[in-house]
Tab-separated table of C-alpha atoms in Angstrom:
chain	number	residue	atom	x	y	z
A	1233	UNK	CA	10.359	12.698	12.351
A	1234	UNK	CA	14.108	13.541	12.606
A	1235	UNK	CA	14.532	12.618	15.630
A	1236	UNK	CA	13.390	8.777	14.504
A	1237	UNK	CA	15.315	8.745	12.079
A	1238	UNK	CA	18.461	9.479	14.570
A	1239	UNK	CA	17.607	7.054	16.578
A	1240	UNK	CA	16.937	4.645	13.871
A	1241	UNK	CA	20.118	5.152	12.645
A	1242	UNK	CA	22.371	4.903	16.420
A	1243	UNK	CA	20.088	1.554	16.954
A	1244	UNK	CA	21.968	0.554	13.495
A	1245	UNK	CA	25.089	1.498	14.336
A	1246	UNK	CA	25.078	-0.273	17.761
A	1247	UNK	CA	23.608	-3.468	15.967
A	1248	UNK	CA	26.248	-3.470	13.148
A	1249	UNK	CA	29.000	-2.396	15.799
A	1250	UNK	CA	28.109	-5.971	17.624
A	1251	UNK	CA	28.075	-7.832	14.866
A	1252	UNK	CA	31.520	-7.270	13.913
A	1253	UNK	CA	32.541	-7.834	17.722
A	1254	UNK	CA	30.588	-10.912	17.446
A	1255	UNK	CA	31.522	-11.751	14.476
A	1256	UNK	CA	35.346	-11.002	15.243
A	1257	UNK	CA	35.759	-12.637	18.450
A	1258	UNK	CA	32.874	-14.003	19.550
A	1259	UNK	CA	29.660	-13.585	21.423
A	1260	UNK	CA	31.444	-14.067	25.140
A	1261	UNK	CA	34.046	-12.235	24.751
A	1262	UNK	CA	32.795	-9.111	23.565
A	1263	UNK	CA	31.589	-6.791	26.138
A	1264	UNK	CA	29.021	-3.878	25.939
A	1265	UNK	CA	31.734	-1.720	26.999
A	1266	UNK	CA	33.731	-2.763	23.805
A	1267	UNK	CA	30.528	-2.484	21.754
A	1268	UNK	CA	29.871	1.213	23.108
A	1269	UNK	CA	33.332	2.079	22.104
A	1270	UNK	CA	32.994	0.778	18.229
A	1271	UNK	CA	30.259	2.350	18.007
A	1272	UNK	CA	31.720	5.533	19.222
A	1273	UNK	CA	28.533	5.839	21.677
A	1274	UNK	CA	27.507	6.621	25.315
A	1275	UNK	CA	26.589	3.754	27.457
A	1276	UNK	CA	23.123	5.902	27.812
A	1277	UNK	CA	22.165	5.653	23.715
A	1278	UNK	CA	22.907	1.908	24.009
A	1279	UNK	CA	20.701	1.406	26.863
A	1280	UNK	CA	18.123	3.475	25.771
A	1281	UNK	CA	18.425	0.966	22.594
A	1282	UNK	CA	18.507	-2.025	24.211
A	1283	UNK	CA	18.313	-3.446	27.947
A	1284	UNK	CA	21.150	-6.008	28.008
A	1285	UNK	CA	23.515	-7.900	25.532
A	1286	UNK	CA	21.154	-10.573	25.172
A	1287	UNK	CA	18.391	-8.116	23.813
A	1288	UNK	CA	21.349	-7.162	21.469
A	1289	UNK	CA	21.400	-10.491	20.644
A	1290	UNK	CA	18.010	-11.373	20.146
A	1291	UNK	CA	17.454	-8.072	17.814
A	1292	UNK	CA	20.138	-9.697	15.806
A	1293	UNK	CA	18.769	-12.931	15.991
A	1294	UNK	CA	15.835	-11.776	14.838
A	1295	UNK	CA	16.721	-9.360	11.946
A	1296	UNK	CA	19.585	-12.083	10.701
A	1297	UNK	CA	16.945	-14.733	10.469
A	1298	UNK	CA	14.136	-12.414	8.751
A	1299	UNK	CA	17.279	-11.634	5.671
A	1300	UNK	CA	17.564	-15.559	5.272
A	1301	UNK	CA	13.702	-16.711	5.329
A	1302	UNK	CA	12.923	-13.433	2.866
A	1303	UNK	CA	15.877	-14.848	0.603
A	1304	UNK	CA	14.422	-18.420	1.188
A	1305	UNK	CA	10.604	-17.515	0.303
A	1306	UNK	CA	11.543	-15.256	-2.688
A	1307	UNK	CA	13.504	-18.261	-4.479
A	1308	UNK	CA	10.523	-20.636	-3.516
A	1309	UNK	CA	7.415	-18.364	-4.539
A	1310	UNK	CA	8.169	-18.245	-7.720
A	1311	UNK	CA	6.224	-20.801	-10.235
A	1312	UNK	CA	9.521	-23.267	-10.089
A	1313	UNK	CA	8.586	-26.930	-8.854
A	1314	UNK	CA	8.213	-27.037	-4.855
A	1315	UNK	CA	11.434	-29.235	-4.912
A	1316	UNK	CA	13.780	-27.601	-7.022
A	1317	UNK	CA	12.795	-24.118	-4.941
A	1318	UNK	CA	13.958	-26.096	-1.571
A	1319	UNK	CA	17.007	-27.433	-3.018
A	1320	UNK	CA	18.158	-23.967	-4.731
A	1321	UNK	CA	16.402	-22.081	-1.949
A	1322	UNK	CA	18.808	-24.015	0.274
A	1323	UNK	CA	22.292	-22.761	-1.382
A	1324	UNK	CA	20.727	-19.523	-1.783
A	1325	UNK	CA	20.753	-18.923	1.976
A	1326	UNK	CA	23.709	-20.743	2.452
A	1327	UNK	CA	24.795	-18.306	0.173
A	1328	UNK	CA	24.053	-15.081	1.994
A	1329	UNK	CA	25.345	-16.285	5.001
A	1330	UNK	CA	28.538	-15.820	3.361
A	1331	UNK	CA	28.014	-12.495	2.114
A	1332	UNK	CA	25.513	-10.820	4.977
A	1333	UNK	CA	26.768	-10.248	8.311
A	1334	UNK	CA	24.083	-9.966	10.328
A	1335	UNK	CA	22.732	-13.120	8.861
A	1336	UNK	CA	25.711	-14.790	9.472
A	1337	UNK	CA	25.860	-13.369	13.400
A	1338	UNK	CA	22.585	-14.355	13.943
A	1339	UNK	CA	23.183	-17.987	12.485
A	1340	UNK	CA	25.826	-17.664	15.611
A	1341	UNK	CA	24.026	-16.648	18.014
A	1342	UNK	CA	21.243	-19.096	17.652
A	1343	UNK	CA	23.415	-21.812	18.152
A	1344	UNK	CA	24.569	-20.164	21.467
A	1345	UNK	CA	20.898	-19.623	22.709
A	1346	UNK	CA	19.293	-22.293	21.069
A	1347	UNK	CA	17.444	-23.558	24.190
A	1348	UNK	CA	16.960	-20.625	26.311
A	1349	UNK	CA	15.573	-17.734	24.138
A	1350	UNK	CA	12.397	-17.064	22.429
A	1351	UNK	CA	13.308	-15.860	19.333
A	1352	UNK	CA	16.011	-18.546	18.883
A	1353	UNK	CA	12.667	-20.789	19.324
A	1354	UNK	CA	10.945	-18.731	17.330
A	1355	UNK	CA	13.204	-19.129	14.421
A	1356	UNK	CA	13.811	-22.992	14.167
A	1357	UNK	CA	10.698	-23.533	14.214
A	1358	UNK	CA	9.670	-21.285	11.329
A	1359	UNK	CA	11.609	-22.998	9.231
A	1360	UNK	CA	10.486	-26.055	10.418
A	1361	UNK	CA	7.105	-25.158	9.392
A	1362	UNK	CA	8.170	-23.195	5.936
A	1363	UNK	CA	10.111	-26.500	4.960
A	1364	UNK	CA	7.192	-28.496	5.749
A	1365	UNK	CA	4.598	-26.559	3.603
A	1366	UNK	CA	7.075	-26.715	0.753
A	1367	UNK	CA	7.698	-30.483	1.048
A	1368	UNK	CA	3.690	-30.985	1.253
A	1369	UNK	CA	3.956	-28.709	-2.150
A	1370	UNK	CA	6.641	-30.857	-3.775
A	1371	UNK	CA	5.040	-34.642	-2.597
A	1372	UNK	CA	1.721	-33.104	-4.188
A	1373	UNK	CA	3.613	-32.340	-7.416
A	1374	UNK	CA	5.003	-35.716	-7.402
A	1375	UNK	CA	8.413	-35.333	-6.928
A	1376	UNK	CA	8.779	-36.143	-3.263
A	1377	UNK	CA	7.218	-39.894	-2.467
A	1378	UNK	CA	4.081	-39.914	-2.380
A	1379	UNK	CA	4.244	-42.279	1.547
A	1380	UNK	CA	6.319	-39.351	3.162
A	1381	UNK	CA	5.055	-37.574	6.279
A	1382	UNK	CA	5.523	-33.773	5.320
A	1383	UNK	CA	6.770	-32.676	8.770
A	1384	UNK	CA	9.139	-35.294	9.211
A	1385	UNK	CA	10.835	-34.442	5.945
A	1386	UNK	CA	10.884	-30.324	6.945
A	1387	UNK	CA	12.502	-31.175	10.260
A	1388	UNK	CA	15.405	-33.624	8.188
A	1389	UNK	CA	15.866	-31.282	5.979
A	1390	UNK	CA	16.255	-28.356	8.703
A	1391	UNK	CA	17.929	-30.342	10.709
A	1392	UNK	CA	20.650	-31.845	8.111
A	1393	UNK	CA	20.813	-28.631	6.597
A	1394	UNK	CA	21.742	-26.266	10.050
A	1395	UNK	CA	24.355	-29.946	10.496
A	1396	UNK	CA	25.924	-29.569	7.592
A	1397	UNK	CA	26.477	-25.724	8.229
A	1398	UNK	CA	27.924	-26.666	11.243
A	1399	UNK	CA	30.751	-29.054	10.825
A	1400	UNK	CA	31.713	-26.671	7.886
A	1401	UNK	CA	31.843	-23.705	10.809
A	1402	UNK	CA	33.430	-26.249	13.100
A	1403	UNK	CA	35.979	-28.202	10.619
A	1404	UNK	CA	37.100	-25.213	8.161
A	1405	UNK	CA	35.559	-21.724	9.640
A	1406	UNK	CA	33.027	-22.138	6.941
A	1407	UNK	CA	35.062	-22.827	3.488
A	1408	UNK	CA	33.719	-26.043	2.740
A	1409	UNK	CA	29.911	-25.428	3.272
A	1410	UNK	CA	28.653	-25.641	-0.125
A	1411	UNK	CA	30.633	-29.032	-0.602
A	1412	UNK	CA	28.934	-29.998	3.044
A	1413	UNK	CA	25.287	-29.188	1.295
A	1414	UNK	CA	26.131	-30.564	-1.752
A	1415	UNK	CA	27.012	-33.859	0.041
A	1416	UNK	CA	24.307	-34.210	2.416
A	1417	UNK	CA	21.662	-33.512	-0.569
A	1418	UNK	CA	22.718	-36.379	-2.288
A	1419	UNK	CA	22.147	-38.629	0.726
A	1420	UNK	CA	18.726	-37.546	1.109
A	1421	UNK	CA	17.358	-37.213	-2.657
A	1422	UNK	CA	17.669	-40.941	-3.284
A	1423	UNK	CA	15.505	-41.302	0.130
A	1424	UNK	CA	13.169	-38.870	-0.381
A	1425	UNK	CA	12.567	-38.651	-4.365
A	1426	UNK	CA	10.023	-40.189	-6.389
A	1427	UNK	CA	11.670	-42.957	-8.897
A	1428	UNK	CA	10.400	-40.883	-12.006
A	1429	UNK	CA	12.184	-37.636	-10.630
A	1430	UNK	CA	15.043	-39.013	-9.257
A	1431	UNK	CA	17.501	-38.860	-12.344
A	1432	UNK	CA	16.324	-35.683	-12.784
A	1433	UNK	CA	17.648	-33.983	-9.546
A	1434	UNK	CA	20.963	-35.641	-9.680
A	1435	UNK	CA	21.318	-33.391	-12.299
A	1436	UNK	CA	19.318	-30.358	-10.823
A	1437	UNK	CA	22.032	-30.929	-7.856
A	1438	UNK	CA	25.383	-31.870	-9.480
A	1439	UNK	CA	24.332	-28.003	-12.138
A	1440	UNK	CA	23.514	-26.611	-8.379
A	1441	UNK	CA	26.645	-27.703	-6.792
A	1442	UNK	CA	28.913	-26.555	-9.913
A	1443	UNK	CA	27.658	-22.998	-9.573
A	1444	UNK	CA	28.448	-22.828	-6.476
A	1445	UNK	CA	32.179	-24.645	-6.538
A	1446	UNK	CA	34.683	-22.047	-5.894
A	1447	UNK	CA	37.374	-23.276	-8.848
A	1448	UNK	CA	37.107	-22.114	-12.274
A	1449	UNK	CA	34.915	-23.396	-14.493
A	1450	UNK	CA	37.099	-25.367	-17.281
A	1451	UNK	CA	36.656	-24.081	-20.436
B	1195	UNK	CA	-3.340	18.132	-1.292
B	1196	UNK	CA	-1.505	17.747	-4.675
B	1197	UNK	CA	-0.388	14.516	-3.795
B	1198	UNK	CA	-3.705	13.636	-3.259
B	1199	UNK	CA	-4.570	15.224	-6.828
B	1200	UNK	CA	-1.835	13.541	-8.447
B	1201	UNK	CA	-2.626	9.997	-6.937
B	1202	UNK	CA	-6.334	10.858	-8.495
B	1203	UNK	CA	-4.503	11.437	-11.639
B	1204	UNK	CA	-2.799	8.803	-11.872
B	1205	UNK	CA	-5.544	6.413	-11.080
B	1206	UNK	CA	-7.183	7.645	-13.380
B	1207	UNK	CA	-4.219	7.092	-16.170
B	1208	UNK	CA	-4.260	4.017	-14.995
B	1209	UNK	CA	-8.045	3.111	-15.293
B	1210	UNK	CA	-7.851	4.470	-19.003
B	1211	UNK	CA	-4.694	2.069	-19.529
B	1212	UNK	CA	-6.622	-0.787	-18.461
B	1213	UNK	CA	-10.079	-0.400	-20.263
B	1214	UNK	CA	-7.765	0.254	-23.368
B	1215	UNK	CA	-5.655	-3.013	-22.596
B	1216	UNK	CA	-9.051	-4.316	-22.761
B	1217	UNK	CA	-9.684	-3.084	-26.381
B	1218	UNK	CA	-6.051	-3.987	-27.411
B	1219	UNK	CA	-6.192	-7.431	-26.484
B	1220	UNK	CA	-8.696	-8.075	-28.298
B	1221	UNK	CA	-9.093	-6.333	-31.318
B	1222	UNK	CA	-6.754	-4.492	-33.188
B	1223	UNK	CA	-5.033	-1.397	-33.501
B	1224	UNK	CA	-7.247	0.033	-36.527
B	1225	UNK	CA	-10.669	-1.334	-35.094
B	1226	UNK	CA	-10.519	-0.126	-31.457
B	1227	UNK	CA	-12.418	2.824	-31.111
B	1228	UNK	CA	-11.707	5.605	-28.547
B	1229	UNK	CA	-15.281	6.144	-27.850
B	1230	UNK	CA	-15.104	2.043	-26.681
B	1231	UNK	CA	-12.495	2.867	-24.961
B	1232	UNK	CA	-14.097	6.072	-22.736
B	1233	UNK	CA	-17.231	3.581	-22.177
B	1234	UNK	CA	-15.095	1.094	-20.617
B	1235	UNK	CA	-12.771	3.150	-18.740
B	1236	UNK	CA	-15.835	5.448	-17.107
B	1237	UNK	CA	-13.986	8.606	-17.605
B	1238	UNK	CA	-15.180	11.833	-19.438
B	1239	UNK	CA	-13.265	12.489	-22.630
B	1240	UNK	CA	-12.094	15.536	-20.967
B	1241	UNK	CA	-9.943	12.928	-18.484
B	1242	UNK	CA	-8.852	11.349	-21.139
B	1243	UNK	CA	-7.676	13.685	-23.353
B	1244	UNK	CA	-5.630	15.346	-20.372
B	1245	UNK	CA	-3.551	12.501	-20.340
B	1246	UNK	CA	-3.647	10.971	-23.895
B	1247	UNK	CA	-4.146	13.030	-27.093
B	1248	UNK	CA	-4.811	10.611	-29.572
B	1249	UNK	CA	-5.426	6.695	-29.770
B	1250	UNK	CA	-1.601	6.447	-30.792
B	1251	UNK	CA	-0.442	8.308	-28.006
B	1252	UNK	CA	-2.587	5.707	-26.080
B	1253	UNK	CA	-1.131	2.825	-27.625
B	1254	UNK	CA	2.426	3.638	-26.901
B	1255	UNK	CA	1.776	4.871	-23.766
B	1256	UNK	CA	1.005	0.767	-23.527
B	1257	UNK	CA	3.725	-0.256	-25.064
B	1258	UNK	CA	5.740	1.399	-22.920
B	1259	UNK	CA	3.633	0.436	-19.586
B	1260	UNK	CA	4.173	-3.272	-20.294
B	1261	UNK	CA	7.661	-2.995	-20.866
B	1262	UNK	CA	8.447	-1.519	-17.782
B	1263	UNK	CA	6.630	-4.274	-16.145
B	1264	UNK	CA	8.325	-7.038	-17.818
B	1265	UNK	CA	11.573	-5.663	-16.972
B	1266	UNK	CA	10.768	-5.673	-13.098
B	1267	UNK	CA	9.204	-8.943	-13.852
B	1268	UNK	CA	12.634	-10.363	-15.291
B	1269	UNK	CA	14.427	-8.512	-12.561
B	1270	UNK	CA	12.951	-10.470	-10.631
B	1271	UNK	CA	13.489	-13.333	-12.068
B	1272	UNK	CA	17.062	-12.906	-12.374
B	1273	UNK	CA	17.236	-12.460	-8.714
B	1274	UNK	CA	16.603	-15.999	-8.359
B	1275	UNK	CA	20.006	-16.898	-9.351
B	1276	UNK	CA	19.446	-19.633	-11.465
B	1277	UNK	CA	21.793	-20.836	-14.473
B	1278	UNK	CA	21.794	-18.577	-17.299
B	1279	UNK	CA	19.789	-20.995	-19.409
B	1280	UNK	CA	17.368	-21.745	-16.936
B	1281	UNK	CA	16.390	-18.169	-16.475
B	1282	UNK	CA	16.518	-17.810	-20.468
B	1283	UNK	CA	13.850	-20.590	-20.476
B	1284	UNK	CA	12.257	-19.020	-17.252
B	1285	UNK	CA	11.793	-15.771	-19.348
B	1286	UNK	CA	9.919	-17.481	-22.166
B	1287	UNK	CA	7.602	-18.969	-20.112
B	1288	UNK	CA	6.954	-16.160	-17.867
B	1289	UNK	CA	6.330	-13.838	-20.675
B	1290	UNK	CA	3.786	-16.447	-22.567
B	1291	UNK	CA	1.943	-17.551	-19.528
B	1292	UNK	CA	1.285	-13.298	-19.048
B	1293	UNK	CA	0.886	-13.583	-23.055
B	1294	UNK	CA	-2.147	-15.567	-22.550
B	1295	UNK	CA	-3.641	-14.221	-19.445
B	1296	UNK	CA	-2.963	-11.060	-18.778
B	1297	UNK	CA	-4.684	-8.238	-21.138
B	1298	UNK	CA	-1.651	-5.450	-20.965
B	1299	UNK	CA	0.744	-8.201	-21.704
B	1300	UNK	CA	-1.199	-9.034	-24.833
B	1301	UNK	CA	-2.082	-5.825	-25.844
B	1302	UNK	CA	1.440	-4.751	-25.502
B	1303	UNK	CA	3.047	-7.280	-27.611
B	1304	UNK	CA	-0.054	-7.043	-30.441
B	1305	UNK	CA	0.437	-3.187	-30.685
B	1306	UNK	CA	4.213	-3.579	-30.821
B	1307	UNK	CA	3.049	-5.647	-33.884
B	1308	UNK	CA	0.500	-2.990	-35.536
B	1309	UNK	CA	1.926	0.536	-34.550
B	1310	UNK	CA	5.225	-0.446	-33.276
B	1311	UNK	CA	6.768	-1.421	-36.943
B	1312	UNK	CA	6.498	2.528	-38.269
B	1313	UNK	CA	8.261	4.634	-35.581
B	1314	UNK	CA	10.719	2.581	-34.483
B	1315	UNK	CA	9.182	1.772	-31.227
B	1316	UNK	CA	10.134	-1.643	-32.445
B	1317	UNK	CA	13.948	-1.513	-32.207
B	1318	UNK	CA	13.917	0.344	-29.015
B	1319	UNK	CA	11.578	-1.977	-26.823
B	1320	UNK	CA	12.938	-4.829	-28.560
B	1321	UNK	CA	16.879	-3.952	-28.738
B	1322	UNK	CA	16.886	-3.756	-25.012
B	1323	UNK	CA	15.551	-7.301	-24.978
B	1324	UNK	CA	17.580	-8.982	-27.330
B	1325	UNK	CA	20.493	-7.019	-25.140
B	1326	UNK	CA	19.460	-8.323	-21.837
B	1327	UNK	CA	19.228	-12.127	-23.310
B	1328	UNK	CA	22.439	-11.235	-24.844
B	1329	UNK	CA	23.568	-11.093	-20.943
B	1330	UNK	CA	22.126	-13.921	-19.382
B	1331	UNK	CA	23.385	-15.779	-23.020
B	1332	UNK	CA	26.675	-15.068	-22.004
B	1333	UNK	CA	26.413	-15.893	-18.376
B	1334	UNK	CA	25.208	-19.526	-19.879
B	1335	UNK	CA	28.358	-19.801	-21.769
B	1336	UNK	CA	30.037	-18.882	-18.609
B	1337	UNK	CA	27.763	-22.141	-16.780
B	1338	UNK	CA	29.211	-24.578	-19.369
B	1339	UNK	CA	25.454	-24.834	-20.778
B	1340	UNK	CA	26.136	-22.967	-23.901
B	1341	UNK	CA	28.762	-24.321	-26.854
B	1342	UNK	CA	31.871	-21.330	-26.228
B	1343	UNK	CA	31.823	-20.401	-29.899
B	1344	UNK	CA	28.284	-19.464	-30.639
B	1345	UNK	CA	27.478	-15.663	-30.085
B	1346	UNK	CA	25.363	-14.778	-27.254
B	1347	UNK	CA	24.266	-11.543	-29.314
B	1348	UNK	CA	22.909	-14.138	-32.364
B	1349	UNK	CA	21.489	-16.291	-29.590
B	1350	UNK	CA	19.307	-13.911	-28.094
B	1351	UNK	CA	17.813	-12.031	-31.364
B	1352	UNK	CA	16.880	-15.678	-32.361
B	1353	UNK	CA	15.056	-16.377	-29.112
B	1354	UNK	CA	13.419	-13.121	-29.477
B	1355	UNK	CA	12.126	-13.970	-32.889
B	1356	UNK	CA	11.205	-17.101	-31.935
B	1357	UNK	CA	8.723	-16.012	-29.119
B	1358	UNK	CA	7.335	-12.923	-31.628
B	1359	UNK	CA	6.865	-15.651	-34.599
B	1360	UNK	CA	5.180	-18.183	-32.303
B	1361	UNK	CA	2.494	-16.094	-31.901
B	1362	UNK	CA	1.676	-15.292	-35.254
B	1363	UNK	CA	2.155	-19.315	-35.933
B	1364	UNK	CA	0.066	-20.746	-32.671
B	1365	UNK	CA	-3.017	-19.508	-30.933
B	1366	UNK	CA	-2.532	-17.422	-27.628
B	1367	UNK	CA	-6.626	-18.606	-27.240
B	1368	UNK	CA	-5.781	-21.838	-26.569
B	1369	UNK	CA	-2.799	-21.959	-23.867
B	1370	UNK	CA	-2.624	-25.858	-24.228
B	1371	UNK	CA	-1.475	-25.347	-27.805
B	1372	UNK	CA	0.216	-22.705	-27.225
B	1373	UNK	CA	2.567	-24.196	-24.050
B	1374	UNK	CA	3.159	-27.147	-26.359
B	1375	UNK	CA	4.551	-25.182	-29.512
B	1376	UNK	CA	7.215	-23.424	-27.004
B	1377	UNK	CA	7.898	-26.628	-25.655
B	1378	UNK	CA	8.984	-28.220	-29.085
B	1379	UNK	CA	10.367	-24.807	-30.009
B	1380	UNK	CA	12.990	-25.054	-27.485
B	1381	UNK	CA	13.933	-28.438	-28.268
B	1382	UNK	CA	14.194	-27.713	-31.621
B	1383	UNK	CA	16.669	-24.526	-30.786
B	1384	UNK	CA	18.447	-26.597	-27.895
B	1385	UNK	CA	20.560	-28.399	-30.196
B	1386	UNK	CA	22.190	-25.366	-32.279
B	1387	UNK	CA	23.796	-23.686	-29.278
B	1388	UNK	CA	23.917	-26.247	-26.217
B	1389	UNK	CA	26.127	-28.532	-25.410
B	1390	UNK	CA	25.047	-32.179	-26.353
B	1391	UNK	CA	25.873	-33.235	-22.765
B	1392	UNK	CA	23.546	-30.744	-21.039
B	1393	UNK	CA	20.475	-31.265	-23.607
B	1394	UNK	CA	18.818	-34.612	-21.827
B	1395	UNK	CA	18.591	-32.050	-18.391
B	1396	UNK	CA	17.418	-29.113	-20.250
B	1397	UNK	CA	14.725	-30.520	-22.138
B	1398	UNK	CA	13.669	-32.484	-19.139
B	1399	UNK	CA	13.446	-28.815	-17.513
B	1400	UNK	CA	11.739	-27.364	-20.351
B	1401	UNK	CA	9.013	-31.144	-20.131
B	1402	UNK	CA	8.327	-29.347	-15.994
B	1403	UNK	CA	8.237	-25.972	-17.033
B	1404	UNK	CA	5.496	-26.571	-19.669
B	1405	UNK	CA	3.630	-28.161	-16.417
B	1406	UNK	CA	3.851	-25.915	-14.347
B	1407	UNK	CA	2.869	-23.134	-17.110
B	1408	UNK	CA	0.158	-25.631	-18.116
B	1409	UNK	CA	-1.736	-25.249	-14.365
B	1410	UNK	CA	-0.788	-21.347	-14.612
B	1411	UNK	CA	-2.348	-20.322	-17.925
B	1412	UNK	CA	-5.728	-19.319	-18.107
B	1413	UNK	CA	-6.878	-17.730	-21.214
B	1414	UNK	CA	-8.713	-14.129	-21.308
């Protein structure tokens, strides 16, 4: 019992070690030998741990991802509209990866793997399919049109979505990603939204968007 | 082993809780009788007298069960980061969709009626509400949604009273009703403490909440 719970807590250790090396100066340039040191570790604890860097990375990968989707589902299982859960759901995460991390490492390192490991696979399409069931949810309640192929509308809203988070990373290390969503939500709500709803998540976004606007608010 | 006695015990707390929820929700204080109660609950008097030692004791012990579970249950809801008004409205509907359904929920609230006026079980279940709406009231002043001036403390005992009056005024039997009084309630309220710009979205959001609460609600 004690001893898993040592060895629980070095695997930590090592994981959050990388993730500041990752997070500091990148994926490539951080070594395990720099990662042993951070961690103030023997080369033997990290190996018993994990096999390689890229299992490091795919532990991260995978434990990054699973904070975001939990964040993601709690926001959209609750009795709120289908729609308005996406949309909030969607500055929720973009939120955390702010705030978290390993989220925010993991965000990385998918972008680095994307096509040649599992769990980068693994993780797209998740989302993929979460974003579909919720846009089946929210066409059913009759604010998405009712013509709209579910699964085409998950994979533009993933896709636009991990875009957008992007050219923030790219353009301005990040600053301007709520802006970035903000923007790219209204381009797709007057596509996507039924005419009765439409007014009605303008407003949903533009209350969204002011939350999450980093200047005071003017009162 | 006495883990495993203690789990028994408190299943068995628990069972007694719920037949007596039963009772509660549907009759009140002074006409529930703890023999009804044993008969529902399957337990021997013994049982229950080992954990409550009177039919007041009983009823608190509910009172204070369903509190605790409607402050995870706003917890929760507060974790979903909405705008302070939103999760003010989010609150009302939660608690009268449970209101209507759920048997603790209603048994809760109709003791905190009967028994909870002479003790002062009253004022400390329901200062800890109008406190935690006080909160969220002020983060909705903070969102722009709320006129700066009003007082977030005057806000919240008024929502408070509003939800405890409604049910003496509407019928929890009939959700449809019910759903609909809130709905107008809030509209009428809207107006005295939001800002006229923000009322068109918020009583659109109140129009989906009633909805969604509409498909949710299913009577005891």
């Amino acid at each position: 019992m004690v001893r898993q719970a040592r060895s629980e807590a070095t695997r930590r250790r090592i994981i959050t070690s990388a993730v500041e090396l990752f997070n500091e100066i990148g994926y490539p340039a951080a070594g395990l030998g720099d990662i042993i040191e951070r961690a103030e570790m023997t080369k033997g604890a990290l190996y018993y741990h994990f096999d390689s860097k890229e299992s490091l990375a795919t532990a991260i990968i995978e434990e990054g991802s699973a904070h975001l989707v939990e964040a993601f589902r709690s926001i959209t299982a609750s009795s709120a509209p289908a729609l308005e859960g996406i949309i909030h759901g969607v500055f929720v995460v973009a939120d955390l990866l702010s705030t978290d991390q390993i989220a925010r490492s993991a965000t990385q390192l998918l972008r680095a793997f994307g096509e040649f490991n599992d769990a980068a696979a693994r993780t797209y399409g998740g989302w993929v399919a979460e974003m579909t069931e919720r846009t089946r949810q929210a066409i059913d309640e009759g604010d998405l049109r009712g013509d709209l192929d579910p699964q085409a509308v998950g994979e533009t809203i993933v896709g636009s979505m991990l875009g957008a988070e992007l050219l923030a990373n790219a353009t301005s290390a990040g600053a301007d990603t709520m802006s970035r969503i903000t923007r790219t939500w209204k381009v797709l709500l007057p596509a996507l939204v039924s005419s009765e709803s439409l007014s009605y998540f303008d407003e949903f976004l533009a209350r969204e968007s002011m939350r999450h606007s980093p200047a005071p608010q003017a009162e | 082993m006495t883990e495993q006695l203690e789990r028994r015990a408190d299943t068995t707390r628990l069972q007694i809780l719920r037949a007596a929820s039963h009772q509660f929700a549907r009759k009140s204080y002074s006409s529930v009788s703890l023999d009804d109660i044993l008969a529902d609950a399957e337990v021997t008097k013994g049982a229950m007298y080992f954990h409550f030692r009177s039919k007041y004791a009983l009823a608190s012990a509910i009172i204070e069960y369903r509190a605790a579970v409607a402050r995870a249950s706003v917890d929760q809801l507060l974790a979903q980061k909405l705008s302070g008004l939103e999760t003010m409205i989010d609150i009302s509907y939660l608690v009268a969709i449970e209101d209507i359904g759920d048997e603790t929920a209603r048994a809760g609230l109709n003791l905190l009626e009967s028994i909870g006026r002479t003790d002062g079980l009253q004022a400390t279940v329901l200062g800890p509400w109008v406190t935690a709406f006080a909160a969220i009231a002020g983060k909705a002043v903070k969102d722009g949604d709320i006129i700066s001036d009003r007082d977030p403390q005057g806000i919240a005992r008024l929502l408070v009273s509003m939800y405890l009056g409604l049910r003496q005024t509407s019928n929890l039997a009939e959700p449809e009703r019910f759903l609909r009084d809130l709905e107008n309630m809030w509209a009428l309220v809207l107006p005295g403490f939001v800002k006229p710009d923000r009322i068109d979205y918020l009583n659109q959001f109140i129009t989906r909440r009633t909805a969604v609460a509409l498909k949710k609600a299913t009577p005891l």
